Short mmCIF file of C-alpha atoms and ligand atoms in Angstrom, two decimals:
data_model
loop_
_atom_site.label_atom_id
_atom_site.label_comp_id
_atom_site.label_asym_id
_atom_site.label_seq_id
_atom_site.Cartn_x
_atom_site.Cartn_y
_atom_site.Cartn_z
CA UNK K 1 -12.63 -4.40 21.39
CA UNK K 2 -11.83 -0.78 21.46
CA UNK K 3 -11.96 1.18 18.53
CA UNK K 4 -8.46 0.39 16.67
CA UNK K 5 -6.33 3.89 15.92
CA UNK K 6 -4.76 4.00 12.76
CA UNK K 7 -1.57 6.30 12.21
CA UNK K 8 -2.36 7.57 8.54
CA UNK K 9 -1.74 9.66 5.58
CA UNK K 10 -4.32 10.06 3.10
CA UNK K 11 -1.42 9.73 0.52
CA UNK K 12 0.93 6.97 1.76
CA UNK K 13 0.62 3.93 -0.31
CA UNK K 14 0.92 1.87 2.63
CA UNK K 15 -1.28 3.53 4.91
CA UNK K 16 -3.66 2.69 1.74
CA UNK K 17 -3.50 -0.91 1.57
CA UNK K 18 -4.21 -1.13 5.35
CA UNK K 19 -7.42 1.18 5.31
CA UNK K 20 -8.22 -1.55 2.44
CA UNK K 21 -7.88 -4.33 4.72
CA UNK K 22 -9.71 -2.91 7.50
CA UNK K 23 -12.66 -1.92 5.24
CA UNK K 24 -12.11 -5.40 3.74
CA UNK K 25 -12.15 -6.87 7.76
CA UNK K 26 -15.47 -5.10 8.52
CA UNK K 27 -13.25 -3.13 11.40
CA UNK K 28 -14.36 0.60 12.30
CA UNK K 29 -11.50 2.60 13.11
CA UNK K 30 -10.07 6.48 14.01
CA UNK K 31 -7.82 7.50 11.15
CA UNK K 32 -5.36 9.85 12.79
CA UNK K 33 -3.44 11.77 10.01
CA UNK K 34 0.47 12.12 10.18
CA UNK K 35 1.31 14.62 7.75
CA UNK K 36 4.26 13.55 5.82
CA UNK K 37 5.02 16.23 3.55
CA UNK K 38 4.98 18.78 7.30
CA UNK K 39 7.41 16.28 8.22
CA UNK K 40 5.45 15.24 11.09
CA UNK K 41 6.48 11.28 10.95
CA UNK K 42 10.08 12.50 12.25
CA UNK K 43 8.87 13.79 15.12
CA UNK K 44 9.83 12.40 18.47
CA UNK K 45 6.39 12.22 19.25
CA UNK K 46 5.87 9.36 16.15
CA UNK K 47 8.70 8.27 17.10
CA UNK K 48 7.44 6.49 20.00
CA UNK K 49 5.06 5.46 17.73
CA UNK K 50 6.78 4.24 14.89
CA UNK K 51 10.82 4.59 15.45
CA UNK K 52 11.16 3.98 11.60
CA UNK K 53 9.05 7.37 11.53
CA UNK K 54 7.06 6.01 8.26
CA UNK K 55 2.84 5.48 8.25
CA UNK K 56 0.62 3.38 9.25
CA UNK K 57 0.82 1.95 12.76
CA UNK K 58 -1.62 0.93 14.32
CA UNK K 59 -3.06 0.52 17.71
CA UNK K 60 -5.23 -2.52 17.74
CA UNK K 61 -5.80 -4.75 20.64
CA UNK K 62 -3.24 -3.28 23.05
CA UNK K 63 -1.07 -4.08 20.62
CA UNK K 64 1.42 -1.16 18.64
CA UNK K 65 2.08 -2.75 15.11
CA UNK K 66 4.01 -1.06 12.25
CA UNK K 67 4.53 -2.65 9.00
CA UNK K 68 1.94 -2.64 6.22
CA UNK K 69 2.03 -6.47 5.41
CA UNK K 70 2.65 -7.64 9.19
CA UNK K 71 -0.62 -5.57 10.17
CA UNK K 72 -2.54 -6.66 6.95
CA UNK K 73 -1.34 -10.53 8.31
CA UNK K 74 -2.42 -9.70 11.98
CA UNK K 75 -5.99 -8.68 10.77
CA UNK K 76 -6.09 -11.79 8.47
CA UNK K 77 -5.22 -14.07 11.62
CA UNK K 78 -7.56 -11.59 14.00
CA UNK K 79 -10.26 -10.98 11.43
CA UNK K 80 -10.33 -14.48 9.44
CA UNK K 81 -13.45 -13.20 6.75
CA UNK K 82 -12.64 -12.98 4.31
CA UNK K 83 -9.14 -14.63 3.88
CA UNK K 84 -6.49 -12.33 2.12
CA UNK K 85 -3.92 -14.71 2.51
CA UNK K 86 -5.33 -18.01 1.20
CA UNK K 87 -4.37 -21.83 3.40
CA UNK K 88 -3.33 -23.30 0.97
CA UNK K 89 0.33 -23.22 0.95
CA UNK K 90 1.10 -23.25 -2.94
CA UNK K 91 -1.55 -20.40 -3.59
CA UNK K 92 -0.32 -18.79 -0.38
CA UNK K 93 3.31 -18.55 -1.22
CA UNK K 94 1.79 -17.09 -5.01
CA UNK K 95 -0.18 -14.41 -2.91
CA UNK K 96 2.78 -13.27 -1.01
CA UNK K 97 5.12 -13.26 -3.91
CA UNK K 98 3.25 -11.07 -5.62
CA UNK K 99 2.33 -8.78 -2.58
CA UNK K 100 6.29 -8.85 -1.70
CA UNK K 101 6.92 -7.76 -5.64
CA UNK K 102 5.12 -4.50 -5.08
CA UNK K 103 5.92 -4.28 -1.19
CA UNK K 104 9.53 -4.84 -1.12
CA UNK K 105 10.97 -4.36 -4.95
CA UNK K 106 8.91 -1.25 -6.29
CA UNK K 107 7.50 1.11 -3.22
CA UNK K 108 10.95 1.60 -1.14
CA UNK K 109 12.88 2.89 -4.23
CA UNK K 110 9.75 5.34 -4.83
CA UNK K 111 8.73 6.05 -1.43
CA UNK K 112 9.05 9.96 -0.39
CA UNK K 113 12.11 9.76 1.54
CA UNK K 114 14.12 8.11 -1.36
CA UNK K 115 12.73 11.09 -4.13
CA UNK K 116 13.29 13.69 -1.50
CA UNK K 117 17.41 12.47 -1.33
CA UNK K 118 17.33 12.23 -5.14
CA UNK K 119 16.48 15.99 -5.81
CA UNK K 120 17.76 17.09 -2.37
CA UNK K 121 21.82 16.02 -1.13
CA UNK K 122 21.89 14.41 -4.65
CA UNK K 123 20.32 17.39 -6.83
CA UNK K 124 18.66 15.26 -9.46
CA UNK K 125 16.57 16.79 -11.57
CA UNK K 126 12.94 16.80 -11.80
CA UNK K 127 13.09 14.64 -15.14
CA UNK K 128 15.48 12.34 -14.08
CA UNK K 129 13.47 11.83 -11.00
CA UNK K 130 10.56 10.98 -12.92
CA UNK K 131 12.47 8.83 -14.89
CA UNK K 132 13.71 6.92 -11.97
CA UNK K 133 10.29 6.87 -10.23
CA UNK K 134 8.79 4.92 -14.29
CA UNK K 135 11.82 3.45 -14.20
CA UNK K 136 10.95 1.23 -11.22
CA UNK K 137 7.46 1.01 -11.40
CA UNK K 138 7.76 -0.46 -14.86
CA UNK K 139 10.49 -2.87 -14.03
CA UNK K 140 8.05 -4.21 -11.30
CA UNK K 141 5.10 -4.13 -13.11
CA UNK K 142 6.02 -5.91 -15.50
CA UNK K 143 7.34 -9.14 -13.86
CA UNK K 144 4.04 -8.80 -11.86
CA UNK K 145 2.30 -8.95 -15.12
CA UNK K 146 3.90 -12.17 -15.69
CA UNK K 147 3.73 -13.45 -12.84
CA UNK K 148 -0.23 -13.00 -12.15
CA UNK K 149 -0.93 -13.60 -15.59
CA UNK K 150 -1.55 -17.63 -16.11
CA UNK K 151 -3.57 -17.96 -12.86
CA UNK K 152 -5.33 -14.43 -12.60
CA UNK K 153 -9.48 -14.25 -12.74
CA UNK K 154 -11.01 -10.97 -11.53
CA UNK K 155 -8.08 -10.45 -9.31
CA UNK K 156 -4.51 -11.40 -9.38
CA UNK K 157 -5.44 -14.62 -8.11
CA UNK K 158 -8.79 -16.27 -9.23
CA UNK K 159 -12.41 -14.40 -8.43
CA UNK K 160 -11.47 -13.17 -5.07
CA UNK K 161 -9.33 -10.21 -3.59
CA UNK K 162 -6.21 -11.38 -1.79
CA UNK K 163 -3.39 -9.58 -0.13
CA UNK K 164 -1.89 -9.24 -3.91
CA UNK K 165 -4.74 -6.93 -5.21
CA UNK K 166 -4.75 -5.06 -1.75
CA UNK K 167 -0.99 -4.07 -2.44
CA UNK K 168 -1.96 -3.66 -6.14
CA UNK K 169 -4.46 -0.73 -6.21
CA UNK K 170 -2.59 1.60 -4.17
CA UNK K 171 0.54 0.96 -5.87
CA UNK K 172 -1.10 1.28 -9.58
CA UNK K 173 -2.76 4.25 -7.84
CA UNK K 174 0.62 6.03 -7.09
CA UNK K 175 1.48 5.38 -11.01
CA UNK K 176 -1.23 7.07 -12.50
CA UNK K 177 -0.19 9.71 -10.03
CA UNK K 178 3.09 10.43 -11.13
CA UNK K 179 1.61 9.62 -15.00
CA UNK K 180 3.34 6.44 -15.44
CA UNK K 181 1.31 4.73 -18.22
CA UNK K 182 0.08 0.82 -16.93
CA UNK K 183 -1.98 -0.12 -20.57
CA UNK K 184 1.19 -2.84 -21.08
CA UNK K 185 -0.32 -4.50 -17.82
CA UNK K 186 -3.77 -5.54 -18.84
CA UNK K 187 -3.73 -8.28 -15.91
CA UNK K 188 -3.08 -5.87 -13.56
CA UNK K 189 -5.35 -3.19 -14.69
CA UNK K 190 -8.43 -5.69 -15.00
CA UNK K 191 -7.54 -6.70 -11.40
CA UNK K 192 -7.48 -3.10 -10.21
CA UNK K 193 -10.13 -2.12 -12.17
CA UNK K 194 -12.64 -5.02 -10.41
CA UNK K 195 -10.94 -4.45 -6.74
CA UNK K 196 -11.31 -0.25 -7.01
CA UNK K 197 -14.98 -1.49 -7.95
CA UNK K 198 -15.97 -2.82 -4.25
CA UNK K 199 -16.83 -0.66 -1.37
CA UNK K 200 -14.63 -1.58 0.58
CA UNK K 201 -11.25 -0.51 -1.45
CA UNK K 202 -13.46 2.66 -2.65
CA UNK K 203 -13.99 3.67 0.61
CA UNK K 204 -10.13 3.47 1.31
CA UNK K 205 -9.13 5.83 -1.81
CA UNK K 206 -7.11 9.12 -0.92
CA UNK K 207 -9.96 11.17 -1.92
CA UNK K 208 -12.68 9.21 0.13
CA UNK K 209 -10.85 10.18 3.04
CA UNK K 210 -12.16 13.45 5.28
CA UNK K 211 -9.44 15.05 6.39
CA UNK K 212 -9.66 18.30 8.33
N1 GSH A 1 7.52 -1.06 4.52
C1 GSH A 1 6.71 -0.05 5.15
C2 GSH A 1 6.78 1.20 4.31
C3 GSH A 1 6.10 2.36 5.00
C4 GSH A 1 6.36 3.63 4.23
O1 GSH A 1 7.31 3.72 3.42
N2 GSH A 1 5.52 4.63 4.45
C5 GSH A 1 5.70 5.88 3.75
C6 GSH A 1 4.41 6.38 3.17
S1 GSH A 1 3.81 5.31 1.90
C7 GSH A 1 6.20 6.94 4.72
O2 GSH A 1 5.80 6.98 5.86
N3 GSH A 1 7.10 7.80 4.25
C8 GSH A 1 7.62 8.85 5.04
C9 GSH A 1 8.88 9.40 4.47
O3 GSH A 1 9.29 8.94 3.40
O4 GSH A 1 9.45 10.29 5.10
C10 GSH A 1 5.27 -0.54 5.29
O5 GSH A 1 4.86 -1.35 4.46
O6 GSH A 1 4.58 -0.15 6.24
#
């Protein structure tokens, strides 16, 4: 296999979870930064890369794949050890709930684009964008917190990291960054806490990354 070529940004969220799951995989890779706040993801040049113009893609077996959670899924299938995404199909449907929570109902309302309309063609205040930006992340959080809750161990399910905690620690990352307080989420802090605690999701943090 040829080295895979990630399209990155040592900030995006989702450019996060997937250095997690390559880390997680075993997989070396070439992180190739697209600089988001330089605008570089509109370029025609990622473009051909990504037409949606957001990070990651990545280039992994001749293949071109965009989509945090469909790339995270390929390596799963690709890369079987260990499992993010467990067989069975009640715990399975559990994991991907709870991924989908963060993926699809908290990070598009708070991704870049979305905050740069809010205090750009809409002229919304700094405050108010703040607000909006807690505003989601707690209404997320917080049915995540009860959602995990009754089966969570370690992680969000049981002892071992799934695609739920790979979402998680970016994402609870991201709040801390924009001083969101998460102490009403003691599930998901434990699970972020033990997860940020392996090499593998260290290694993937914004600030392990060399950028030049
Ligand atoms: N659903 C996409 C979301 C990707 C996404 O929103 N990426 C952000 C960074 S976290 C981005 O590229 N933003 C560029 C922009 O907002 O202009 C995925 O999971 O891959």
């Amino acid at each position: 296999m040829s080295r895979p070529v990630l399209h990155d940004y040592v900030r995006s969220s989702a450019a996060y979870r997937v250095r997690i799951a390559l880390n997680l995989k075993g997989v070396d890779y070439e992180s190739r930064q697209v600089n988001l706040l330089e605008g570089d993801q509109k370029s025609d040049a990622y473009r051909a890369v990504n037409p949606q113009g957001l990070v990651p893609a990545l280039e992994i077996d001749g293949h071109l794949l965009t989509q945090s959670l469909a790339i995270i899924d390929y390596l799963d299938a690709r890369f079987p050890e260990p499992q993010l995404v467990p067989k069975d199909p009640g715990e399975r449907a559990h994991v991907l709930t709870m991924a989908l929570a963060i993926a699809c109902d908290i990070h598009p309302l708070n991704n870049l684009r979305v905050l740069k309309y809010l205090s750009g063609p809409l002229g919304v205040e700094q405050d108010h964008r703040d607000a909006w930006y807690a505003h989601w992340v707690h209404e997320g959080f917080a049915a995540l917190e009860t959602l995990a809750a009754p089966r969570a161990g370690r992680f969000l399910l049981g002892d071992s990291p799934t695609m739920a905690d790979v979402l998680l620690v970016p994402q609870m990352f991201n709040a801390r960054r924009f001083n969101v307080p998460v102490e009403a989420y003691p599930t998901l802090v434990r699970a972020d806490a033990n997860a940020c605690a392996i090499d593998a999701f260290a290694r993937a943090h914004p600030d392990a990354q060399q950028v030049n």
